């Protein structure tokens, strides 16, 4: 069974969804760059080892990433999962875990990379928003896409109400994506594209607003 290390920075609800999904893998550890991350207590309550590597203890990104990699490798991780992890990673770190480092991002990439995605989507008046699980590459939020979920944007949405609707879908697609990786049903091929040996599942179209 593949060994997984999850990196968090805060609440850890996506991490919790992964812990509770009964995936065919061993979650070896949860690591946070912030000692006050709520998700650390949740991980401990699930009997998962935790560690903190504070970026504030390191002079630059490269030395922080090197310390992080040392701990990750101590857990012999096969796959590294970013779940609300808020530090941009150096090219060296990303390349070390090429094809086995994934992230969940709260937008329909390539729209709205970076932060404050829900605010920007509302500002633009888009009618459909969502979330994306992708392989991490050096270019921020531009790695090959594994799965996306779309939600309607409603007239009275606030960033909070919209993010709650997106988060529900995050908790569905992230366990699915990790399950595929654990079962070797999805992988990053030699051209840097997402390959899969599962049958294509035709999804339903989402119209927003709907037709009359
Ligand atoms: N690193 C690389 N190289 N590539 C990606 O695609 C990455 C990554 C690290 C994190 C997650 C990402 C997201 O899903 C992620 C993808 C943090 C920032 C950011 O600006 C942006 C995107 C993501 C994560 N971080 C600030 C920084 O200076 C700190 C912001 C904060 O602490 O609130 O690192 O959105
Ligand atoms: C999630 O919405 C995740 O997609 C997003 O932060 C939230 C973390 O929630 N990630 C990013 O914005 C990465 N920059 P969680 O800690 O409860 O999973």
Coordinates of N, CA and C and ligand atoms in Angstrom, one line a residue:
X1 N 0.8 -1.2 0.0 CA 0.0 0.0 0.0 C 0.9 1.2 0.0
X2 N 0.5 2.2 -0.8 CA 1.3 3.5 -0.9 C 1.2 4.2 0.4
X3 N 2.3 4.9 0.8 CA 2.3 5.7 2.0 C 2.1 7.2 1.6
X4 N 1.3 7.9 2.3 CA 0.9 9.2 2.0 C 1.3 10.2 3.1
X5 N 1.8 11.3 2.8 CA 2.0 12.4 3.7 C 1.2 13.6 3.3
X6 N 0.4 14.2 4.2 CA -0.5 15.3 3.9 C 0.1 16.6 4.5
X7 N 0.2 17.6 3.7 CA 0.7 18.9 4.2 C -0.5 19.9 4.3
X8 N -0.6 20.5 5.5 CA -1.7 21.5 5.8 C -1.1 22.8 6.3
X9 N -1.9 23.8 6.4 CA -1.6 25.1 7.0 C -2.6 25.5 8.0
X10 N -3.8 24.9 8.0 CA -4.9 25.5 8.8 C -5.9 24.5 9.2
X11 N -7.2 24.8 8.8 CA -8.4 24.0 9.3 C -8.3 22.5 9.1
X12 N -7.8 22.2 7.9 CA -7.6 20.7 7.6 C -8.9 20.0 7.3
X13 N -9.9 20.6 6.8 CA -11.1 19.9 6.4 C -10.9 18.9 5.3
X14 N -10.1 19.3 4.3 CA -9.8 18.4 3.2 C -9.0 17.2 3.7
X15 N -8.0 17.5 4.6 CA -7.3 16.4 5.2 C -8.2 15.4 5.9
X16 N -9.2 16.0 6.7 CA -10.2 15.2 7.4 C -11.0 14.3 6.4
X17 N -11.4 14.9 5.3 CA -12.2 14.1 4.3 C -11.3 13.0 3.8
X18 N -10.0 13.2 3.6 CA -9.1 12.1 3.2 C -9.0 11.0 4.2
X19 N -8.8 11.5 5.5 CA -8.7 10.5 6.6 C -9.9 9.6 6.7
X20 N -11.1 10.2 6.5 CA -12.3 9.5 6.7 C -12.8 8.7 5.5
X21 N -12.1 8.8 4.4 CA -12.6 8.2 3.2 C -12.2 6.7 3.1
X22 N -11.5 6.2 4.1 CA -11.1 4.7 4.0 C -10.4 4.4 2.7
X23 N -9.4 5.2 2.4 CA -8.7 5.0 1.1 C -7.7 3.8 1.2
X24 N -7.4 3.2 0.1 CA -6.5 2.0 0.0 C -5.1 2.5 0.1
X25 N -4.7 3.1 1.2 CA -3.3 3.6 1.4 C -3.1 3.8 2.9
X26 N -1.8 4.1 3.2 CA -1.5 4.3 4.6 C -1.2 5.8 4.8
X27 N -2.0 6.5 5.6 CA -1.6 8.0 5.8 C -0.6 8.0 6.9
X28 N 0.7 8.2 6.5 CA 1.8 8.1 7.4 C 1.9 9.2 8.3
X29 N 1.6 10.5 7.9 CA 1.8 11.6 8.7 C 1.1 12.8 8.1
X30 N 0.8 13.8 9.0 CA 0.3 15.1 8.6 C 1.3 16.2 9.1
X31 N 1.7 17.0 8.2 CA 2.8 18.0 8.5 C 2.2 19.4 8.2
X32 N 2.4 20.3 9.2 CA 1.9 21.7 9.0 C 3.1 22.7 9.1
X33 N 3.0 23.8 8.4 CA 4.0 24.8 8.5 C 3.6 25.8 9.6
X34 N 2.4 25.6 10.2 CA 2.0 26.4 11.3 C 1.6 25.6 12.5
X35 N 2.2 25.9 13.7 CA 2.0 25.1 14.9 C 0.5 25.3 15.3
X36 N -0.2 26.3 15.0 CA -1.5 26.6 15.4 C -2.6 26.0 14.5
X37 N -2.2 25.2 13.5 CA -3.1 24.7 12.5 C -4.1 23.8 13.2
X38 N -5.4 24.1 13.1 CA -6.5 23.3 13.7 C -6.4 21.8 13.3
X39 N -6.0 21.6 12.0 CA -6.0 20.2 11.4 C -5.1 19.3 12.2
X40 N -4.1 19.8 12.9 CA -3.1 18.9 13.6 C -3.9 18.1 14.7
X41 N -4.8 18.8 15.4 CA -5.6 18.1 16.5 C -6.5 17.0 15.8
X42 N -7.1 17.4 14.7 CA -7.9 16.4 14.0 C -7.1 15.2 13.6
X43 N -5.9 15.4 13.1 CA -5.1 14.3 12.7 C -4.7 13.4 13.9
X44 N -4.3 14.0 15.0 CA -4.0 13.3 16.2 C -5.2 12.5 16.7
X45 N -6.4 13.1 16.6 CA -7.6 12.4 17.0 C -7.8 11.1 16.2
X46 N -7.3 11.1 15.0 CA -7.4 10.0 14.1 C -6.2 9.0 14.2
X47 N -5.3 9.3 15.2 CA -4.2 8.4 15.4 C -3.1 8.6 14.4
X48 N -3.1 9.7 13.7 CA -2.0 9.9 12.7 C -0.9 10.7 13.3
X49 N 0.4 10.4 13.0 CA 1.5 11.1 13.4 C 1.5 12.5 12.8
X50 N 1.9 13.5 13.6 CA 1.9 14.9 13.1 C 3.3 15.5 13.4
X51 N 3.6 16.5 12.6 CA 4.9 17.3 12.7 C 4.6 18.7 12.3
X52 N 5.4 19.6 12.8 CA 5.4 21.0 12.4 C 6.7 21.4 11.9
X53 N 6.8 22.0 10.7 CA 8.0 22.6 10.2 C 7.6 24.1 9.9
X54 N 8.0 25.0 10.8 CA 7.6 26.4 10.7 C 8.5 27.1 9.7
X55 N 7.9 27.7 8.7 CA 8.7 28.4 7.7 C 9.4 29.6 8.3
X56 N 8.9 30.1 9.4 CA 9.6 31.2 10.1 C 10.9 30.8 10.7
X57 N 11.2 29.5 10.8 CA 12.5 29.1 11.4 C 13.6 29.0 10.4
X58 N 13.2 29.3 9.1 CA 14.2 29.2 8.0 C 14.4 30.5 7.3
X59 N 15.7 30.7 6.9 CA 16.1 32.0 6.3 C 15.5 32.2 4.9
X60 N 15.3 31.1 4.2 CA 14.7 31.2 2.8 C 13.9 30.0 2.5
X61 N 13.2 30.1 1.3 CA 12.3 29.0 0.9 C 13.0 27.7 0.7
X62 N 14.3 27.8 0.1 CA 15.0 26.6 -0.2 C 15.3 25.8 1.1
X63 N 15.7 26.5 2.1 CA 16.1 25.8 3.4 C 14.8 25.2 4.1
X64 N 13.7 26.0 4.0 CA 12.4 25.5 4.5 C 12.0 24.2 3.8
X65 N 12.1 24.3 2.4 CA 11.7 23.1 1.6 C 12.6 21.9 1.9
X66 N 13.9 22.2 2.1 CA 14.8 21.1 2.4 C 14.5 20.4 3.7
X67 N 14.1 21.2 4.7 CA 13.7 20.6 6.0 C 12.4 19.8 5.9
X68 N 11.5 20.4 5.1 CA 10.2 19.7 4.9 C 10.4 18.3 4.2
X69 N 11.3 18.3 3.1 CA 11.6 17.1 2.4 C 12.2 16.1 3.3
X70 N 13.1 16.5 4.2 CA 13.7 15.5 5.1 C 12.7 14.8 5.9
X71 N 11.7 15.5 6.5 CA 10.7 14.9 7.3 C 9.8 14.0 6.4
X72 N 9.4 14.5 5.3 CA 8.6 13.7 4.4 C 9.3 12.4 4.0
X73 N 10.5 12.5 3.7 CA 11.3 11.3 3.3 C 11.5 10.3 4.5
X74 N 11.5 10.9 5.7 CA 11.6 10.1 6.9 C 10.4 9.2 7.1
X75 N 9.2 9.6 6.5 CA 8.0 8.8 6.6 C 7.9 8.0 5.3
X76 N 8.9 8.0 4.5 CA 9.0 7.2 3.3 C 7.7 7.3 2.4
X77 N 7.4 8.6 2.2 CA 6.1 8.9 1.5 C 6.2 8.6 0.0
X78 N 5.2 7.9 -0.5 CA 5.1 7.7 -2.0 C 4.4 8.8 -2.7
X79 N 3.4 9.4 -2.0 CA 2.6 10.5 -2.5 C 2.5 11.6 -1.4
X80 N 2.7 12.9 -1.9 CA 2.6 14.0 -1.0 C 1.4 14.8 -1.4
X81 N 0.5 15.1 -0.5 CA -0.8 15.7 -0.7 C -0.9 17.1 -0.1
X82 N -1.1 18.1 -0.9 CA -1.2 19.5 -0.3 C -2.7 19.7 -0.1
X83 N -3.1 19.9 1.2 CA -4.5 20.1 1.6 C -4.7 21.4 2.3
X84 N -4.8 22.5 1.6 CA -4.9 23.8 2.2 C -3.5 24.3 2.7
X85 N -2.5 23.8 2.0 CA -1.1 24.1 2.3 C -0.8 25.5 1.6
X86 N -0.3 26.5 2.4 CA -0.3 27.8 1.9 C 1.1 28.4 1.6
X87 N 2.1 27.6 1.5 CA 3.5 28.0 1.1 C 3.8 27.6 -0.3
X88 N 4.2 28.6 -1.1 CA 4.7 28.2 -2.5 C 6.0 27.4 -2.4
X89 N 6.1 26.4 -3.1 CA 7.2 25.4 -3.0 C 8.2 25.7 -4.1
X90 N 9.5 25.5 -3.8 CA 10.6 25.8 -4.8 C 10.6 24.7 -5.9
X91 N 11.2 25.1 -7.0 CA 11.3 24.1 -8.1 C 11.9 22.8 -7.7
X92 N 13.0 22.9 -6.9 CA 13.7 21.7 -6.4 C 12.8 20.8 -5.7
X93 N 12.0 21.3 -4.8 CA 11.1 20.5 -4.0 C 10.1 19.8 -4.9
X94 N 9.5 20.6 -5.9 CA 8.4 20.1 -6.8 C 9.0 19.0 -7.7
X95 N 10.3 19.2 -8.1 CA 10.9 18.2 -9.0 C 11.2 16.9 -8.3
X96 N 11.6 17.0 -7.0 CA 11.9 15.8 -6.2 C 10.7 14.9 -6.1
X97 N 9.5 15.5 -6.1 CA 8.2 14.7 -5.9 C 7.4 14.7 -7.2
X98 N 8.1 14.9 -8.4 CA 7.3 15.0 -9.6 C 6.5 13.7 -9.9
X99 N 5.2 14.0 -10.2 CA 4.3 12.9 -10.5 C 3.7 12.3 -9.2
X100 N 4.1 12.7 -8.1 CA 3.5 12.2 -6.8 C 3.3 13.3 -5.8
X101 N 3.0 14.5 -6.3 CA 2.7 15.6 -5.5 C 1.4 16.3 -6.1
X102 N 0.4 16.3 -5.3 CA -0.9 16.8 -5.8 C -1.4 17.9 -4.8
X103 N -2.3 18.8 -5.4 CA -2.9 19.9 -4.7 C -4.4 20.0 -5.0
X104 N -5.1 20.5 -4.1 CA -6.5 20.9 -4.4 C -6.6 22.4 -4.3
X105 N -7.2 23.0 -5.4 CA -7.2 24.5 -5.5 C -8.7 24.9 -5.7
X106 N -9.1 26.0 -5.0 CA -10.5 26.4 -5.0 C -10.9 27.2 -6.1
X107 N -10.7 26.7 -7.4 CA -11.2 27.4 -8.6 C -11.2 26.4 -9.7
X108 N -11.9 26.7 -10.8 CA -11.8 25.9 -12.0 C -10.5 26.3 -12.8
X109 N -9.4 25.8 -12.4 CA -8.1 26.2 -13.1 C -8.3 25.9 -14.6
X110 N -7.7 26.7 -15.5 CA -6.7 27.7 -15.2 C -7.2 29.0 -14.8
X111 N -8.6 29.2 -14.5 CA -9.1 30.4 -14.0 C -8.7 30.6 -12.6
X112 N -8.4 31.7 -12.2 CA -8.1 32.1 -10.8 C -7.1 31.3 -10.0
X113 N -5.9 31.2 -10.6 CA -4.8 30.7 -9.8 C -4.5 31.6 -8.6
X114 N -3.7 31.2 -7.6 CA -3.3 32.0 -6.5 C -4.4 32.1 -5.4
X115 N -4.4 33.2 -4.7 CA -5.3 33.2 -3.5 C -6.5 34.1 -3.8
X116 N -7.5 34.2 -2.8 CA -8.7 35.0 -3.0 C -9.5 34.6 -4.2
X117 N -9.6 33.3 -4.5 CA -10.3 32.9 -5.7 C -11.8 33.2 -5.7
X118 N -12.4 33.0 -4.6 CA -13.9 33.2 -4.5 C -14.2 34.7 -4.7
X119 N -13.5 35.6 -4.0 CA -13.7 37.0 -4.2 C -13.6 37.4 -5.7
X120 N -12.5 36.9 -6.3 CA -12.3 37.3 -7.7 C -13.4 36.7 -8.6
X121 N -13.9 35.5 -8.4 CA -14.9 34.9 -9.2 C -16.2 35.8 -9.1
X122 N -16.5 36.2 -7.8 CA -17.7 37.0 -7.6 C -17.6 38.3 -8.3
X123 N -16.4 38.9 -8.2 CA -16.2 40.2 -8.8 C -16.4 40.2 -10.3
X124 N -16.0 39.1 -10.9 CA -16.1 38.9 -12.4 C -17.5 38.5 -12.8
X125 N -18.4 38.1 -11.9 CA -19.7 37.7 -12.2 C -19.8 36.4 -13.0
X126 N -18.9 35.5 -12.8 CA -19.0 34.2 -13.4 C -20.2 33.5 -12.8
X127 N -20.8 32.6 -13.6 CA -22.0 31.9 -13.2 C -21.7 30.5 -12.7
X128 N -20.5 30.0 -13.0 CA -20.0 28.7 -12.6 C -18.6 28.8 -12.0
X129 N -18.4 28.2 -10.9 CA -17.1 28.2 -10.2 C -16.8 26.8 -9.7
X130 N -15.7 26.6 -9.0 CA -15.5 25.2 -8.6 C -14.1 25.0 -8.0
X131 N -13.7 23.7 -8.2 CA -12.4 23.3 -7.6 C -11.7 22.3 -8.5
X132 N -10.4 22.2 -8.3 CA -9.5 21.4 -9.1 C -8.5 20.6 -8.3
X133 N -8.3 19.4 -8.6 CA -7.2 18.6 -8.1 C -6.2 18.4 -9.3
X134 N -5.0 18.8 -9.0 CA -3.9 18.8 -10.1 C -2.6 18.3 -9.5
X135 N -1.8 17.8 -10.4 CA -0.4 17.5 -10.1 C 0.3 18.9 -9.9
X136 N 1.2 19.0 -8.9 CA 1.9 20.2 -8.7 C 3.2 20.2 -9.6
X137 N 3.3 21.4 -10.3 CA 4.5 21.6 -11.1 C 5.1 22.9 -10.7
X138 N 6.3 23.3 -11.2 CA 6.9 24.5 -10.7 C 6.0 25.8 -10.9
X139 N 5.2 25.8 -12.0 CA 4.4 27.0 -12.3 C 3.1 26.9 -11.4
X140 N 3.0 27.8 -10.5 CA 1.9 27.8 -9.5 C 0.5 27.6 -10.1
X141 N -0.1 26.6 -9.6 CA -1.5 26.3 -9.9 C -1.7 26.0 -11.4
X142 N -0.7 25.5 -12.1 CA -0.8 25.2 -13.5 C -0.5 23.8 -13.9
X143 N -0.4 22.9 -12.9 CA -0.1 21.5 -13.2 C -1.2 20.8 -13.9
X144 N -0.9 19.6 -14.4 CA -1.9 18.8 -15.1 C -3.1 18.4 -14.2
X145 N -4.3 18.6 -14.8 CA -5.6 18.4 -14.0 C -6.0 17.0 -13.9
X146 N -6.4 16.5 -12.7 CA -6.9 15.2 -12.5 C -8.4 15.1 -12.5
X147 N -9.0 16.1 -11.8 CA -10.5 16.1 -11.7 C -10.9 17.5 -11.2
X148 N -12.1 17.9 -11.7 CA -12.7 19.2 -11.3 C -14.1 19.0 -11.0
X149 N -14.6 19.9 -10.1 CA -16.1 19.9 -9.8 C -16.5 21.4 -10.0
X150 N -17.7 21.5 -10.6 CA -18.3 22.8 -10.8 C -19.5 23.1 -9.9
X151 N -19.7 24.3 -9.5 CA -20.9 24.6 -8.7 C -21.5 25.9 -9.3
X152 N -22.8 26.1 -9.2 CA -23.4 27.4 -9.6 C -23.0 28.5 -8.7
X153 N -22.9 29.7 -9.2 CA -22.7 30.9 -8.4 C -24.1 31.5 -8.3
X154 N -24.6 31.8 -7.1 CA -25.9 32.3 -6.9 C -25.9 33.8 -6.7
X155 N -27.1 34.4 -7.0 CA -27.1 35.9 -7.0 C -26.7 36.5 -5.7
X156 N -27.1 35.9 -4.6 CA -26.7 36.6 -3.3 C -25.5 36.0 -2.7
X157 N -24.7 35.3 -3.4 CA -23.5 34.7 -2.9 C -22.5 35.7 -2.3
X158 N -21.9 35.4 -1.2 CA -20.8 36.1 -0.6 C -19.6 35.2 -0.8
X159 N -18.3 35.7 -0.6 CA -17.2 34.7 -0.7 C -17.4 33.6 0.3
X160 N -18.0 33.8 1.4 CA -18.2 32.7 2.4 C -19.2 31.7 1.9
X161 N -20.3 32.1 1.4 CA -21.3 31.2 1.0 C -20.8 30.4 -0.3
X162 N -20.1 31.1 -1.1 CA -19.6 30.4 -2.3 C -18.5 29.4 -1.9
X163 N -17.6 29.8 -1.0 CA -16.5 28.9 -0.6 C -17.1 27.7 0.1
X164 N -18.2 27.8 0.8 CA -18.8 26.7 1.5 C -19.3 25.7 0.4
X165 N -19.9 26.2 -0.6 CA -20.5 25.3 -1.7 C -19.3 24.6 -2.4
X166 N -18.3 25.4 -2.7 CA -17.1 24.7 -3.3 C -16.5 23.7 -2.4
X167 N -16.3 24.0 -1.1 CA -15.7 23.1 -0.2 C -16.3 21.8 -0.1
X168 N -17.7 21.8 -0.2 CA -18.4 20.5 -0.2 C -17.9 19.6 -1.3
X169 N -17.7 20.2 -2.5 CA -17.2 19.4 -3.6 C -15.8 19.1 -3.5
X170 N -15.0 19.9 -2.9 CA -13.6 19.6 -2.6 C -13.5 18.3 -1.8
X171 N -14.4 18.1 -0.8 CA -14.4 17.0 0.0 C -14.8 15.7 -0.7
X172 N -15.4 15.9 -1.9 CA -15.8 14.7 -2.7 C -14.7 14.3 -3.7
X173 N -14.2 15.4 -4.4 CA -13.2 15.0 -5.4 C -11.8 14.7 -4.9
X174 N -11.4 15.2 -3.8 CA -10.0 14.9 -3.4 C -9.9 13.5 -3.0
X175 N -10.8 12.9 -2.2 CA -10.7 11.4 -1.9 C -10.7 10.6 -3.2
X176 N -11.5 11.0 -4.2 CA -11.6 10.3 -5.4 C -10.3 10.3 -6.2
X177 N -9.7 11.5 -6.3 CA -8.4 11.6 -7.0 C -7.3 10.8 -6.3
X178 N -7.2 10.9 -4.9 CA -6.2 10.1 -4.2 C -6.4 8.6 -4.4
X179 N -7.7 8.2 -4.4 CA -8.0 6.8 -4.6 C -7.5 6.3 -5.9
X180 N -7.7 7.1 -7.0 CA -7.2 6.7 -8.3 C -5.7 6.6 -8.3
X181 N -5.0 7.5 -7.6 CA -3.5 7.5 -7.6 C -3.0 6.2 -6.8
X182 N -3.7 6.0 -5.7 CA -3.3 4.8 -4.9 C -3.5 3.5 -5.6
X183 N -4.5 3.4 -6.5 CA -4.8 2.2 -7.2 C -4.0 2.2 -8.6
X184 N -3.2 3.2 -8.8 CA -2.5 3.3 -10.1 C -3.4 3.4 -11.3
X185 N -4.6 4.0 -11.1 CA -5.6 4.1 -12.2 C -5.4 5.4 -12.9
X186 N -4.7 6.4 -12.3 CA -4.3 7.7 -12.9 C -2.9 7.9 -12.6
X187 N -2.1 8.5 -13.6 CA -0.7 8.8 -13.4 C -0.3 9.9 -14.3
X188 N 0.8 10.5 -14.0 CA 1.4 11.5 -14.9 C 2.3 10.8 -15.9
X189 N 2.0 11.0 -17.2 CA 2.8 10.2 -18.2 C 4.1 10.9 -18.6
X190 N 4.9 10.3 -19.5 CA 6.2 10.9 -19.8 C 6.1 12.2 -20.6
X191 N 4.9 12.5 -21.1 CA 4.7 13.9 -21.7 C 4.2 14.9 -20.7
X192 N 4.1 14.5 -19.5 CA 3.6 15.4 -18.5 C 2.0 15.6 -18.6
X193 N 1.4 14.6 -19.2 CA -0.1 14.7 -19.2 C -0.7 13.6 -18.3
X194 N -1.9 13.9 -17.8 CA -2.6 13.0 -17.0 C -3.1 11.8 -17.8
X195 N -2.7 10.6 -17.4 CA -3.2 9.4 -18.1 C -4.0 8.6 -17.1
X196 N -4.9 7.7 -17.7 CA -5.8 7.0 -16.9 C -6.2 5.7 -17.6
X197 N -6.4 4.6 -16.8 CA -6.9 3.4 -17.4 C -8.3 3.1 -17.0
X198 N -8.9 4.1 -16.4 CA -10.3 3.8 -16.0 C -11.2 4.3 -17.2
X199 N -12.4 3.8 -17.3 CA -13.3 4.2 -18.3 C -13.8 5.6 -18.1
X200 N -13.9 6.4 -19.2 CA -14.4 7.7 -19.0 C -15.8 7.7 -18.5
X201 N -16.1 8.5 -17.5 CA -17.5 8.5 -16.9 C -18.1 9.8 -17.5
X202 N -19.2 9.7 -18.3 CA -19.8 10.9 -18.8 C -20.5 11.6 -17.7
X203 N -20.1 12.8 -17.4 CA -20.7 13.6 -16.3 C -21.9 14.4 -16.9
X204 N -22.7 14.9 -16.0 CA -23.9 15.7 -16.4 C -23.4 17.1 -16.7
X205 N -24.0 17.8 -17.7 CA -23.7 19.2 -17.9 C -24.3 20.1 -16.8
X206 N -23.6 21.2 -16.5 CA -24.1 22.1 -15.4 C -24.4 23.4 -16.1
X207 N -25.7 23.8 -16.1 CA -26.0 25.1 -16.7 C -26.4 26.0 -15.5
X208 N -25.9 27.2 -15.6 CA -26.2 28.2 -14.5 C -26.2 29.6 -15.0
X209 N -27.4 30.3 -14.9 CA -28.7 29.8 -14.5 C -29.2 28.7 -15.4
X210 N -30.1 27.9 -14.9 CA -30.7 26.9 -15.8 C -31.6 27.4 -16.8
X211 N -31.9 26.6 -17.9 CA -32.8 27.0 -18.9 C -34.3 26.9 -18.4
X212 N -35.2 27.7 -19.0 CA -36.6 27.6 -18.5 C -37.4 26.5 -19.2
Ligands
LIG1 N1 4.1 25.3 -5.2 C1 4.3 25.2 -6.5 N2 5.6 25.2 -6.9 N3 3.4 24.9 -7.5 C2 2.1 24.9 -7.1 O1 1.2 24.7 -8.0 C3 1.7 25.1 -5.7 C4 2.8 25.3 -4.8 C5 2.5 25.5 -3.4 C6 1.2 25.5 -3.0 C7 -1.2 25.5 -3.4 C8 -1.8 26.8 -4.0 C9 -3.3 26.9 -4.1 O2 -3.9 25.8 -4.2 C10 0.2 25.3 -3.9 C11 0.4 25.1 -5.3 C12 -0.1 29.3 -1.6 C13 0.0 30.4 -2.4 C14 0.6 31.7 -1.9 O3 0.6 32.7 -2.5 C15 -0.5 30.4 -3.7 C16 -1.1 29.2 -4.2 C17 -1.1 28.1 -3.4 C18 -0.7 28.1 -2.1 N4 1.4 31.6 -0.7 C19 2.1 32.7 -0.1 C20 3.6 32.5 -0.1 O4 4.3 33.5 0.0 C21 1.7 32.8 1.4 C22 0.2 33.1 1.5 C23 -0.3 32.9 3.0 O5 0.5 32.4 3.9 O6 -1.5 33.1 3.2 O7 4.0 31.3 -0.2 O8 -3.9 28.0 -4.1
LIG2 C1 -9.6 24.8 0.7 O1 -10.7 25.5 0.1 C2 -8.5 24.6 -0.3 O2 -8.9 24.4 -1.6 C3 -7.8 26.0 -0.2 O3 -7.9 26.4 1.1 C4 -8.9 25.7 1.8 C5 -8.3 24.9 2.9 O4 -9.3 24.3 3.7 N1 -6.5 25.9 -0.7 C6 -5.8 27.0 -1.0 O5 -6.3 28.1 -1.1 C7 -4.3 26.7 -1.3 N2 -3.7 27.9 -1.5 P1 -9.0 23.1 4.6 O6 -7.8 23.4 5.4 O7 -10.2 23.0 5.5 O8 -8.9 21.9 3.8

